[in-house]
Amino acid sequence: GRFRPAGGAEGLVELARRTGSWADAATRDRVMSLYVRERVLRLTTRRYAGRGGASGSVSKLAGSVLRQDIADEALRCSGMAAQAWDAEQPSWVAELLEARSATIYGGTSEIQRNIIGDRLLDLAQEDRFREVPWNQVPR
């Protein structure tokens, strides 16, 4: 993305603390779950970098969904303050809008899921049974 207000999940933790929403156990649980997901994704992406294949699709799909989830939670933590944002300054609202577009550019999430299904899960072979009745598909 072009900008990341306050740095992803770490920024979300800071926001939750600053707004007082951190005091709510359910909010803390959601925020820390997103923090862990971001760390796992970062480490997994680093581990599989340069291997090619469908691993890039897995990272892109997981990253775009995570980015949206972080922005959604940030807006929840911001409450009514999220309604007043300056278009000149990066904000969590702008991040949410940018995160939504990230699921389109570089290949939609549906395309990434197809790549994962075809290359990692070997679901492309299922096409050979497209015209075969279900009760005749070998199992």
PDB file of N, CA and C in Angstrom, residues 8-48:
ATOM      1  N   GLY A   8       0.318  -1.049  10.922  1.00  0.00           N
ATOM      2  CA  GLY A   8      -0.366  -2.336  10.988  1.00  0.00           C
ATOM      3  C   GLY A   8      -0.848  -2.704  12.381  1.00  0.00           C
ATOM      4  N   ALA A   9      -0.590  -3.961  12.778  1.00  0.00           N
ATOM      5  CA  ALA A   9      -1.090  -4.476  14.048  1.00  0.00           C
ATOM      6  C   ALA A   9      -0.451  -3.768  15.240  1.00  0.00           C
ATOM      7  N   GLU A  10       0.818  -3.391  15.122  1.00  0.00           N
ATOM      8  CA  GLU A  10       1.448  -2.644  16.223  1.00  0.00           C
ATOM      9  C   GLU A  10       0.735  -1.306  16.413  1.00  0.00           C
ATOM     10  N   GLY A  11       0.406  -0.653  15.318  1.00  0.00           N
ATOM     11  CA  GLY A  11      -0.344   0.596  15.396  1.00  0.00           C
ATOM     12  C   GLY A  11      -1.731   0.384  15.975  1.00  0.00           C
ATOM     13  N   LEU A  12      -2.321  -0.771  15.674  1.00  0.00           N
ATOM     14  CA  LEU A  12      -3.631  -1.095  16.222  1.00  0.00           C
ATOM     15  C   LEU A  12      -3.558  -1.249  17.741  1.00  0.00           C
ATOM     16  N   VAL A  13      -2.506  -1.895  18.235  1.00  0.00           N
ATOM     17  CA  VAL A  13      -2.323  -2.035  19.679  1.00  0.00           C
ATOM     18  C   VAL A  13      -2.219  -0.648  20.321  1.00  0.00           C
ATOM     19  N   GLU A  14      -1.412   0.221  19.715  1.00  0.00           N
ATOM     20  CA  GLU A  14      -1.259   1.586  20.236  1.00  0.00           C
ATOM     21  C   GLU A  14      -2.593   2.330  20.231  1.00  0.00           C
ATOM     22  N   LEU A  15      -3.340   2.190  19.148  1.00  0.00           N
ATOM     23  CA  LEU A  15      -4.642   2.848  19.038  1.00  0.00           C
ATOM     24  C   LEU A  15      -5.595   2.355  20.120  1.00  0.00           C
ATOM     25  N   ALA A  16      -5.656   1.048  20.314  1.00  0.00           N
ATOM     26  CA  ALA A  16      -6.550   0.472  21.316  1.00  0.00           C
ATOM     27  C   ALA A  16      -6.199   0.985  22.713  1.00  0.00           C
ATOM     28  N   ARG A  17      -4.918   1.106  22.990  1.00  0.00           N
ATOM     29  CA  ARG A  17      -4.500   1.634  24.295  1.00  0.00           C
ATOM     30  C   ARG A  17      -4.849   3.110  24.426  1.00  0.00           C
ATOM     31  N   ARG A  18      -4.589   3.875  23.371  1.00  0.00           N
ATOM     32  CA  ARG A  18      -4.832   5.314  23.400  1.00  0.00           C
ATOM     33  C   ARG A  18      -6.320   5.646  23.551  1.00  0.00           C
ATOM     34  N   THR A  19      -7.183   4.870  22.919  1.00  0.00           N
ATOM     35  CA  THR A  19      -8.626   5.151  22.961  1.00  0.00           C
ATOM     36  C   THR A  19      -9.314   4.552  24.180  1.00  0.00           C
ATOM     37  N   GLY A  20      -8.602   3.718  24.921  1.00  0.00           N
ATOM     38  CA  GLY A  20      -9.204   3.090  26.090  1.00  0.00           C
ATOM     39  C   GLY A  20      -9.948   1.809  25.785  1.00  0.00           C
ATOM     40  N   SER A  21     -10.058   1.441  24.526  1.00  0.00           N
ATOM     41  CA  SER A  21     -10.762   0.205  24.175  1.00  0.00           C
ATOM     42  C   SER A  21      -9.969  -1.031  24.599  1.00  0.00           C
ATOM     43  N   TRP A  22      -8.694  -0.850  24.918  1.00  0.00           N
ATOM     44  CA  TRP A  22      -7.830  -1.945  25.382  1.00  0.00           C
ATOM     45  C   TRP A  22      -8.359  -2.524  26.697  1.00  0.00           C
ATOM     46  N   ALA A  23      -9.107  -1.741  27.462  1.00  0.00           N
ATOM     47  CA  ALA A  23      -9.647  -2.190  28.744  1.00  0.00           C
ATOM     48  C   ALA A  23     -10.669  -3.318  28.573  1.00  0.00           C
ATOM     49  N   ASP A  24     -11.270  -3.415  27.401  1.00  0.00           N
ATOM     50  CA  ASP A  24     -12.259  -4.455  27.119  1.00  0.00           C
ATOM     51  C   ASP A  24     -11.551  -5.751  26.729  1.00  0.00           C
ATOM     52  N   ALA A  25     -11.824  -6.834  27.456  1.00  0.00           N
ATOM     53  CA  ALA A  25     -11.146  -8.111  27.218  1.00  0.00           C
ATOM     54  C   ALA A  25     -11.383  -8.646  25.806  1.00  0.00           C
ATOM     55  N   ALA A  26     -12.601  -8.504  25.298  1.00  0.00           N
ATOM     56  CA  ALA A  26     -12.902  -9.001  23.942  1.00  0.00           C
ATOM     57  C   ALA A  26     -12.106  -8.221  22.901  1.00  0.00           C
ATOM     58  N   THR A  27     -11.969  -6.919  23.105  1.00  0.00           N
ATOM     59  CA  THR A  27     -11.175  -6.106  22.178  1.00  0.00           C
ATOM     60  C   THR A  27      -9.717  -6.518  22.237  1.00  0.00           C
ATOM     61  N   ARG A  28      -9.189  -6.679  23.445  1.00  0.00           N
ATOM     62  CA  ARG A  28      -7.788  -7.122  23.588  1.00  0.00           C
ATOM     63  C   ARG A  28      -7.567  -8.443  22.870  1.00  0.00           C
ATOM     64  N   ASP A  29      -8.511  -9.348  23.003  1.00  0.00           N
ATOM     65  CA  ASP A  29      -8.391 -10.662  22.361  1.00  0.00           C
ATOM     66  C   ASP A  29      -8.349 -10.522  20.840  1.00  0.00           C
ATOM     67  N   ARG A  30      -9.247  -9.705  20.281  1.00  0.00           N
ATOM     68  CA  ARG A  30      -9.262  -9.502  18.825  1.00  0.00           C
ATOM     69  C   ARG A  30      -7.973  -8.830  18.352  1.00  0.00           C
ATOM     70  N   VAL A  31      -7.540  -7.804  19.070  1.00  0.00           N
ATOM     71  CA  VAL A  31      -6.342  -7.064  18.675  1.00  0.00           C
ATOM     72  C   VAL A  31      -5.115  -7.976  18.732  1.00  0.00           C
ATOM     73  N   MET A  32      -4.982  -8.743  19.792  1.00  0.00           N
ATOM     74  CA  MET A  32      -3.808  -9.616  19.906  1.00  0.00           C
ATOM     75  C   MET A  32      -3.861 -10.757  18.890  1.00  0.00           C
ATOM     76  N   SER A  33      -5.047 -11.213  18.557  1.00  0.00           N
ATOM     77  CA  SER A  33      -5.173 -12.225  17.514  1.00  0.00           C
ATOM     78  C   SER A  33      -4.668 -11.671  16.177  1.00  0.00           C
ATOM     79  N   LEU A  34      -5.016 -10.435  15.874  1.00  0.00           N
ATOM     80  CA  LEU A  34      -4.545  -9.796  14.647  1.00  0.00           C
ATOM     81  C   LEU A  34      -3.039  -9.572  14.689  1.00  0.00           C
ATOM     82  N   TYR A  35      -2.521  -9.200  15.853  1.00  0.00           N
ATOM     83  CA  TYR A  35      -1.077  -9.011  16.023  1.00  0.00           C
ATOM     84  C   TYR A  35      -0.334 -10.322  15.732  1.00  0.00           C
ATOM     85  N   VAL A  36      -0.833 -11.422  16.286  1.00  0.00           N
ATOM     86  CA  VAL A  36      -0.204 -12.729  16.077  1.00  0.00           C
ATOM     87  C   VAL A  36      -0.308 -13.134  14.607  1.00  0.00           C
ATOM     88  N   ARG A  37      -1.472 -12.941  13.991  1.00  0.00           N
ATOM     89  CA  ARG A  37      -1.638 -13.274  12.569  1.00  0.00           C
ATOM     90  C   ARG A  37      -0.643 -12.513  11.712  1.00  0.00           C
ATOM     91  N   GLU A  38      -0.443 -11.223  12.022  1.00  0.00           N
ATOM     92  CA  GLU A  38       0.498 -10.429  11.237  1.00  0.00           C
ATOM     93  C   GLU A  38       1.924 -10.945  11.398  1.00  0.00           C
ATOM     94  N   ARG A  39       2.317 -11.279  12.619  1.00  0.00           N
ATOM     95  CA  ARG A  39       3.671 -11.815  12.862  1.00  0.00           C
ATOM     96  C   ARG A  39       3.866 -13.142  12.132  1.00  0.00           C
ATOM     97  N   VAL A  40       2.886 -14.027  12.227  1.00  0.00           N
ATOM     98  CA  VAL A  40       2.979 -15.330  11.562  1.00  0.00           C
ATOM     99  C   VAL A  40       3.088 -15.149  10.051  1.00  0.00           C
ATOM    100  N   LEU A  41       2.274 -14.263   9.495  1.00  0.00           N
ATOM    101  CA  LEU A  41       2.320 -14.021   8.056  1.00  0.00           C
ATOM    102  C   LEU A  41       3.681 -13.474   7.647  1.00  0.00           C
ATOM    103  N   ARG A  42       4.204 -12.525   8.417  1.00  0.00           N
ATOM    104  CA  ARG A  42       5.508 -11.946   8.096  1.00  0.00           C
ATOM    105  C   ARG A  42       6.605 -13.015   8.108  1.00  0.00           C
ATOM    106  N   LEU A  43       6.606 -13.864   9.127  1.00  0.00           N
ATOM    107  CA  LEU A  43       7.627 -14.912   9.222  1.00  0.00           C
ATOM    108  C   LEU A  43       7.455 -15.974   8.142  1.00  0.00           C
ATOM    109  N   THR A  44       6.216 -16.339   7.871  1.00  0.00           N
ATOM    110  CA  THR A  44       5.951 -17.348   6.837  1.00  0.00           C
ATOM    111  C   THR A  44       6.337 -16.817   5.460  1.00  0.00           C
ATOM    112  N   THR A  45       6.002 -15.565   5.186  1.00  0.00           N
ATOM    113  CA  THR A  45       6.349 -14.965   3.894  1.00  0.00           C
ATOM    114  C   THR A  45       7.860 -14.919   3.726  1.00  0.00           C
ATOM    115  N   ARG A  46       8.556 -14.547   4.784  1.00  0.00           N
ATOM    116  CA  ARG A  46      10.025 -14.514   4.729  1.00  0.00           C
ATOM    117  C   ARG A  46      10.586 -15.906   4.467  1.00  0.00           C
ATOM    118  N   ARG A  47       9.997 -16.907   5.104  1.00  0.00           N
ATOM    119  CA  ARG A  47      10.490 -18.279   4.950  1.00  0.00           C
ATOM    120  C   ARG A  47      10.346 -18.783   3.520  1.00  0.00           C
ATOM    121  N   TYR A  48       9.236 -18.428   2.883  1.00  0.00           N
ATOM    122  CA  TYR A  48       8.975 -18.950   1.543  1.00  0.00           C
ATOM    123  C   TYR A  48       9.321 -17.970   0.421  1.00  0.00           C
TER     124      TYR A  48
END
